[in-house]
PDB file of C-alpha atoms in Angstrom:
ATOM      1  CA  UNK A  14      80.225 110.400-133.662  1.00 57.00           C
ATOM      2  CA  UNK A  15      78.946 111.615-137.162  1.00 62.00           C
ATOM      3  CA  UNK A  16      77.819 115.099-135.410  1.00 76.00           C
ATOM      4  CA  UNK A  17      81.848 115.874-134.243  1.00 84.00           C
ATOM      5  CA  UNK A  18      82.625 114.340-138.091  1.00 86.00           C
ATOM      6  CA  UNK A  19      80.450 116.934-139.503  1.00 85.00           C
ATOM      7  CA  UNK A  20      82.050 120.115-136.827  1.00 85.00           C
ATOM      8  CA  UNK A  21      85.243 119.677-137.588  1.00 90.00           C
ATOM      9  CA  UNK A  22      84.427 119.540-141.664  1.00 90.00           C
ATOM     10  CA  UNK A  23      82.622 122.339-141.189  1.00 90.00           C
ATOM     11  CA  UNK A  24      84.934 124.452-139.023  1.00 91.00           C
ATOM     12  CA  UNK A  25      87.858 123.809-141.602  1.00 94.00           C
ATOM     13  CA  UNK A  26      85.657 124.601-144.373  1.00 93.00           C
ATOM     14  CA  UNK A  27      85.344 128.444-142.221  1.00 92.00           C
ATOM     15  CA  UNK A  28      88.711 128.190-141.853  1.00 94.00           C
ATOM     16  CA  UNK A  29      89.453 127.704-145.457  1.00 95.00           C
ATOM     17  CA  UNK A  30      87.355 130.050-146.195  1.00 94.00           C
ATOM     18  CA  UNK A  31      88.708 133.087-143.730  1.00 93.00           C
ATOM     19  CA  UNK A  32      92.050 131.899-145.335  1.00 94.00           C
ATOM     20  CA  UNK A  33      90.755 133.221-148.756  1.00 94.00           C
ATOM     21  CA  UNK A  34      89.102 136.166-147.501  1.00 92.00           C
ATOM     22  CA  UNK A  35      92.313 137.220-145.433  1.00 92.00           C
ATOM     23  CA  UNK A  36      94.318 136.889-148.600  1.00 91.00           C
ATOM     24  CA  UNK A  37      92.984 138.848-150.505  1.00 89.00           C
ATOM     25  CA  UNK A  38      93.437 141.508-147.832  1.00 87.00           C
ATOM     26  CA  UNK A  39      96.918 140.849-146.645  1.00 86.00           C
ATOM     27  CA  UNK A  40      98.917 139.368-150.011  1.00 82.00           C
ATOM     28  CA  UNK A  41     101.638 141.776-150.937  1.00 78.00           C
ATOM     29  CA  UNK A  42     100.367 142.380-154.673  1.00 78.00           C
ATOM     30  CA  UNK A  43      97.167 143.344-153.763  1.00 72.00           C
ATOM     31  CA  UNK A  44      98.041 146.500-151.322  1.00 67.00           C
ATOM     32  CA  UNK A  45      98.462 149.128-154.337  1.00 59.00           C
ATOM     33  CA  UNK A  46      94.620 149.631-154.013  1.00 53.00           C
ATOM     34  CA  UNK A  47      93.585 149.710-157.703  1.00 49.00           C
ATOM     35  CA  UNK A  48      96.541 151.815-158.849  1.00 52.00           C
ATOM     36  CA  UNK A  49      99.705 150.820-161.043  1.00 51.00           C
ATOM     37  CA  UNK A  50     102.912 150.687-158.442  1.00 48.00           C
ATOM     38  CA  UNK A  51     104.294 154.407-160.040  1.00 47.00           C
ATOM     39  CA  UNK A  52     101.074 155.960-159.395  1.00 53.00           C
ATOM     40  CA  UNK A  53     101.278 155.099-155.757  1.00 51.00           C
ATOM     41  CA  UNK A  54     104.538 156.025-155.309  1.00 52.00           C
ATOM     42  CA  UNK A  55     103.983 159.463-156.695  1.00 53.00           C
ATOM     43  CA  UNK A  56     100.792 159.541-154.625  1.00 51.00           C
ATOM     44  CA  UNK A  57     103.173 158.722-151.464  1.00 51.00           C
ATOM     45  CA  UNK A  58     105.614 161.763-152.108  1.00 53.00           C
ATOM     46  CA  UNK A  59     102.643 164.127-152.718  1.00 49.00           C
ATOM     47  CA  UNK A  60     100.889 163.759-149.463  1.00 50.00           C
ATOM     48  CA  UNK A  61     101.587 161.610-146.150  1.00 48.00           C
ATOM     49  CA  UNK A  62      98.420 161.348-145.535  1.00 51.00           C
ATOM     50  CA  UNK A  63      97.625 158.996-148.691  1.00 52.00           C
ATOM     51  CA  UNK A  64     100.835 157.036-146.720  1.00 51.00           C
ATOM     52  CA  UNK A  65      98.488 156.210-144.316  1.00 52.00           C
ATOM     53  CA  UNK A  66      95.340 155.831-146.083  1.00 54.00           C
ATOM     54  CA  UNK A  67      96.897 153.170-148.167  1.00 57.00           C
ATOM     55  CA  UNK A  68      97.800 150.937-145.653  1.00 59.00           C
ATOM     56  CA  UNK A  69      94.773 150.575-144.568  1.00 58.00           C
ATOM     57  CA  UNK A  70      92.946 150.804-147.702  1.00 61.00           C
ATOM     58  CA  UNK A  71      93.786 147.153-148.129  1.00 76.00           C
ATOM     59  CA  UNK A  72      91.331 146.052-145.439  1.00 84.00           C
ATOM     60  CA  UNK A  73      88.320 146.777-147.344  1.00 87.00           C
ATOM     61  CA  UNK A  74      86.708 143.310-148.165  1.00 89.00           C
ATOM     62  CA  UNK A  75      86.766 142.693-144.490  1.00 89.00           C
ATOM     63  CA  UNK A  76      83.263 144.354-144.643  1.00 92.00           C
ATOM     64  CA  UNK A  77      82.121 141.304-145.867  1.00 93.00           C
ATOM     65  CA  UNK A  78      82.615 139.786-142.210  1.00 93.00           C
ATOM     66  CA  UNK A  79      78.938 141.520-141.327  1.00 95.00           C
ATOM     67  CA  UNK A  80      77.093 139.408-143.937  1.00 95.00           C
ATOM     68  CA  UNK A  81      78.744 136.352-142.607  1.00 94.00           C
ATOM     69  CA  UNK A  82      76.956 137.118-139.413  1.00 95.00           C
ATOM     70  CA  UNK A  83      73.844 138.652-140.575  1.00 95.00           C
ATOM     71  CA  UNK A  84      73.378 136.047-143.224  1.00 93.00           C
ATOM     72  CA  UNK A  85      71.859 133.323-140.666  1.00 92.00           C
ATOM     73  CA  UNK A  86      69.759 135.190-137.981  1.00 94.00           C
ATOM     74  CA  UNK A  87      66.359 135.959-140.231  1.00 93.00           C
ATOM     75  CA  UNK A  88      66.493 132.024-140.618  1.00 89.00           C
ATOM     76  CA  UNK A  89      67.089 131.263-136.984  1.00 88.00           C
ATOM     77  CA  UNK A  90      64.495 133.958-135.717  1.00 89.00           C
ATOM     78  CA  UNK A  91      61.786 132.676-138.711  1.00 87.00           C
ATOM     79  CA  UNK A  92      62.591 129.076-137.021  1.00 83.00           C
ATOM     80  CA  UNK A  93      61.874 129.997-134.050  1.00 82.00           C
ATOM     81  CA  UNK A  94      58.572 132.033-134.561  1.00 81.00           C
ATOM     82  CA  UNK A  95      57.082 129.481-136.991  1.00 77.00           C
ATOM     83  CA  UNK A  96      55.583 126.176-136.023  1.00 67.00           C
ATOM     84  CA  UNK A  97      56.494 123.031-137.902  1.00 65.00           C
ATOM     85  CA  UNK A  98      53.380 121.398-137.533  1.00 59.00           C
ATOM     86  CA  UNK A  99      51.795 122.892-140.758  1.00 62.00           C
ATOM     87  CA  UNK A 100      52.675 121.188-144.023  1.00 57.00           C
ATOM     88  CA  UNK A 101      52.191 124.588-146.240  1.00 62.00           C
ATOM     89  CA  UNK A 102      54.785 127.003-146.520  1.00 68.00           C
ATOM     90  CA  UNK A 103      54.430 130.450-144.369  1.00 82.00           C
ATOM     91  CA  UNK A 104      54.753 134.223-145.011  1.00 85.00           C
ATOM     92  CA  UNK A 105      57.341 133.972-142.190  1.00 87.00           C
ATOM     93  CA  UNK A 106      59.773 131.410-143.714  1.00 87.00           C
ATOM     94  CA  UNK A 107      59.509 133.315-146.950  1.00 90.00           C
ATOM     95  CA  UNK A 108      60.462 136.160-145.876  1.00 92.00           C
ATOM     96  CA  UNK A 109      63.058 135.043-143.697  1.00 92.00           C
ATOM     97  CA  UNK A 110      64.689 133.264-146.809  1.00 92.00           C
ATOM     98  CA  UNK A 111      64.389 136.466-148.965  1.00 95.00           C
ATOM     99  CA  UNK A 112      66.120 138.129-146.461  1.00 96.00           C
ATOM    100  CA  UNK A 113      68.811 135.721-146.193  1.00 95.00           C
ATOM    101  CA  UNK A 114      69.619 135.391-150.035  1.00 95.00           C
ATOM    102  CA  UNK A 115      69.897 139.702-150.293  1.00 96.00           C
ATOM    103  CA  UNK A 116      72.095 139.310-147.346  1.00 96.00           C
ATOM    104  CA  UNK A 117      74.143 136.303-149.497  1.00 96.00           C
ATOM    105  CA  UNK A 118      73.885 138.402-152.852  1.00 96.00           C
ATOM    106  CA  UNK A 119      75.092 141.612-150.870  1.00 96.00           C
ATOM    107  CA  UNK A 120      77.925 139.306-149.752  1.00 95.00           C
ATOM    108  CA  UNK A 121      79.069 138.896-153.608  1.00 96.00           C
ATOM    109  CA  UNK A 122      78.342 142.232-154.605  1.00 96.00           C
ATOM    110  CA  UNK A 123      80.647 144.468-152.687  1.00 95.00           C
ATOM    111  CA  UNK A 124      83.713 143.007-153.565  1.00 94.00           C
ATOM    112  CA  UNK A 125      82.662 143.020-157.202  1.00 95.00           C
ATOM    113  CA  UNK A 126      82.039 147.111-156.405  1.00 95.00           C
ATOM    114  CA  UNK A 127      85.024 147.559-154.425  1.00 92.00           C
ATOM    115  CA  UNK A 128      87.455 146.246-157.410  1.00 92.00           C
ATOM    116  CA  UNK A 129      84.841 148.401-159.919  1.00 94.00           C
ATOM    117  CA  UNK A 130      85.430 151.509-157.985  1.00 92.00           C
ATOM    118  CA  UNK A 131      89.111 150.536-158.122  1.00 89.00           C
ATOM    119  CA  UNK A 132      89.358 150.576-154.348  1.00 88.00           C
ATOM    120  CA  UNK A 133      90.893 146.648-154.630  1.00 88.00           C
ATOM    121  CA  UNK A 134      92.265 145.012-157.218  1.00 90.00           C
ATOM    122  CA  UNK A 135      90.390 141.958-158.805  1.00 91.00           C
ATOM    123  CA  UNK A 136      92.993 139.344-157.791  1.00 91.00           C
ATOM    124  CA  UNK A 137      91.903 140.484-154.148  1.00 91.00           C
ATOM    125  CA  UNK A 138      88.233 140.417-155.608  1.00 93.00           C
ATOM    126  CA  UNK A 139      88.668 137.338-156.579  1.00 94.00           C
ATOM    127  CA  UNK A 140      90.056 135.894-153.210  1.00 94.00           C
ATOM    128  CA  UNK A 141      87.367 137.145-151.397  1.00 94.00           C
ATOM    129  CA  UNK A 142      84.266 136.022-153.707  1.00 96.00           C
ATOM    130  CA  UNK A 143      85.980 132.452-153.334  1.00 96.00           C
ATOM    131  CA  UNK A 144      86.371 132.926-149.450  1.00 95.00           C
ATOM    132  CA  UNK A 145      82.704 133.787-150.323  1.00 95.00           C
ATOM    133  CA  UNK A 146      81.723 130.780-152.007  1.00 96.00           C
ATOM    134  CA  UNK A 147      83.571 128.368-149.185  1.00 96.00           C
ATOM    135  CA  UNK A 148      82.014 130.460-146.493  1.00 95.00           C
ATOM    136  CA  UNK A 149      78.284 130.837-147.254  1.00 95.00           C
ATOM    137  CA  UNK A 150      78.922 126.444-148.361  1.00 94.00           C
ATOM    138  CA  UNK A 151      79.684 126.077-144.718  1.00 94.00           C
ATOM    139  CA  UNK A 152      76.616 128.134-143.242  1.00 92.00           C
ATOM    140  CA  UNK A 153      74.353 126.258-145.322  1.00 91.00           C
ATOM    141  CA  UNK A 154      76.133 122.676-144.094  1.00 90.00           C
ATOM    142  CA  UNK A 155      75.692 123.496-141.293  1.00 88.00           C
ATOM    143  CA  UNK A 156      72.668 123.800-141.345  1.00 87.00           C
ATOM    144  CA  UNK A 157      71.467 121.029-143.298  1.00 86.00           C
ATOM    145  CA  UNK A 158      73.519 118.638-140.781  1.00 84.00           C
ATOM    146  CA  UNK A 159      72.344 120.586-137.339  1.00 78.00           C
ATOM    147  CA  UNK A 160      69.076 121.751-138.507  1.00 74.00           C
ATOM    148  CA  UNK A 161      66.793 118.693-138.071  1.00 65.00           C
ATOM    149  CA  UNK A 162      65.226 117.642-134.902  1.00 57.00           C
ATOM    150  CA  UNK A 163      66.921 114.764-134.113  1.00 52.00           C
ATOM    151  CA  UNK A 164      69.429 113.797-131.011  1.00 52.00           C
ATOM    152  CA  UNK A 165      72.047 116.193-132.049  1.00 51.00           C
ATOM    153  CA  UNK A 166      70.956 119.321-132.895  1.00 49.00           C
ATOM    154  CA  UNK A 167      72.060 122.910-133.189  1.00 50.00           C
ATOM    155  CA  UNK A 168      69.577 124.127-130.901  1.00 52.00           C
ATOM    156  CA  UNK A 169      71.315 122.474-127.803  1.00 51.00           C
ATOM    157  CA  UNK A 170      74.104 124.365-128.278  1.00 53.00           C
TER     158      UNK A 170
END
């Protein structure tokens, strides 16, 4: 019963977590991508294509959905390739946690670009770094509860 306890925690911490990120991309305020509101309307009677580069301009911290996915498999593949029985730590595990925190860092870092290059604002910066935070807290729960070898374990599933 303490493995389903631990799921659904974990599954509304993602969810509370691709709340924040989707904020940031979706909230009124922050669609003006970097620009004050009379700029943008100028830029929308100059051109119609900037009309339609703008609305979905708003979408860029969405990239951050790849690290989400990237961010566990050189754990899961080092787990697999490496045997537990040795008590020292390997080249493979090393790496494979290296790998994972660039992947994490990376995961901070373009939002922190995107609002630099004034592509986003920093409210929507913000929003996502904290969808960030709640997201890469859940990956690690996870797991830390699923990751032993005991009866309920992640690699049933």
């Amino acid at each position: 019963m303490a493995g389903i306890k631990a799921l659904i925690s974990l599954s509304f911490g993602g969810a509370i977590g691709l709340m924040f990120l989707m904020l940031g991309c979706a909230l009124p305020q922050y669609n003006s991508t970097g620009r004050r509101h009379s700029e943008t309307r100028e830029l929308n009677r100059a051109t119609a294509d900037s009309v339609d580069s703008q609305r979905f301009s708003m979408y860029w911290p969405l990239f951050v959905l790849f690290f989400y996915i990237l961010a566990p498999i050189p754990y899961c593949i080092a787990k697999r390739a490496v045997d537990e029985t040795d008590a020292a730590s390997n080249a493979c595990k090393e790496l494979a946690i290296f790998l994972t925190t660039g992947i994490v860092v990376s995961a901070f870092g373009l939002p922190v670009v995107l609002a630099r290059a004034h592509v986003i604002l920093w409210g929507s910066c913000a929003l996502v770094l904290t969808g960030n935070a709640v997201i890469f807290s859940t990956i690690l729960g996870f797991f830390l509860v699923f990751g032993s070898n005991d009866d309920f374990s992640w690699q049933q599933w």
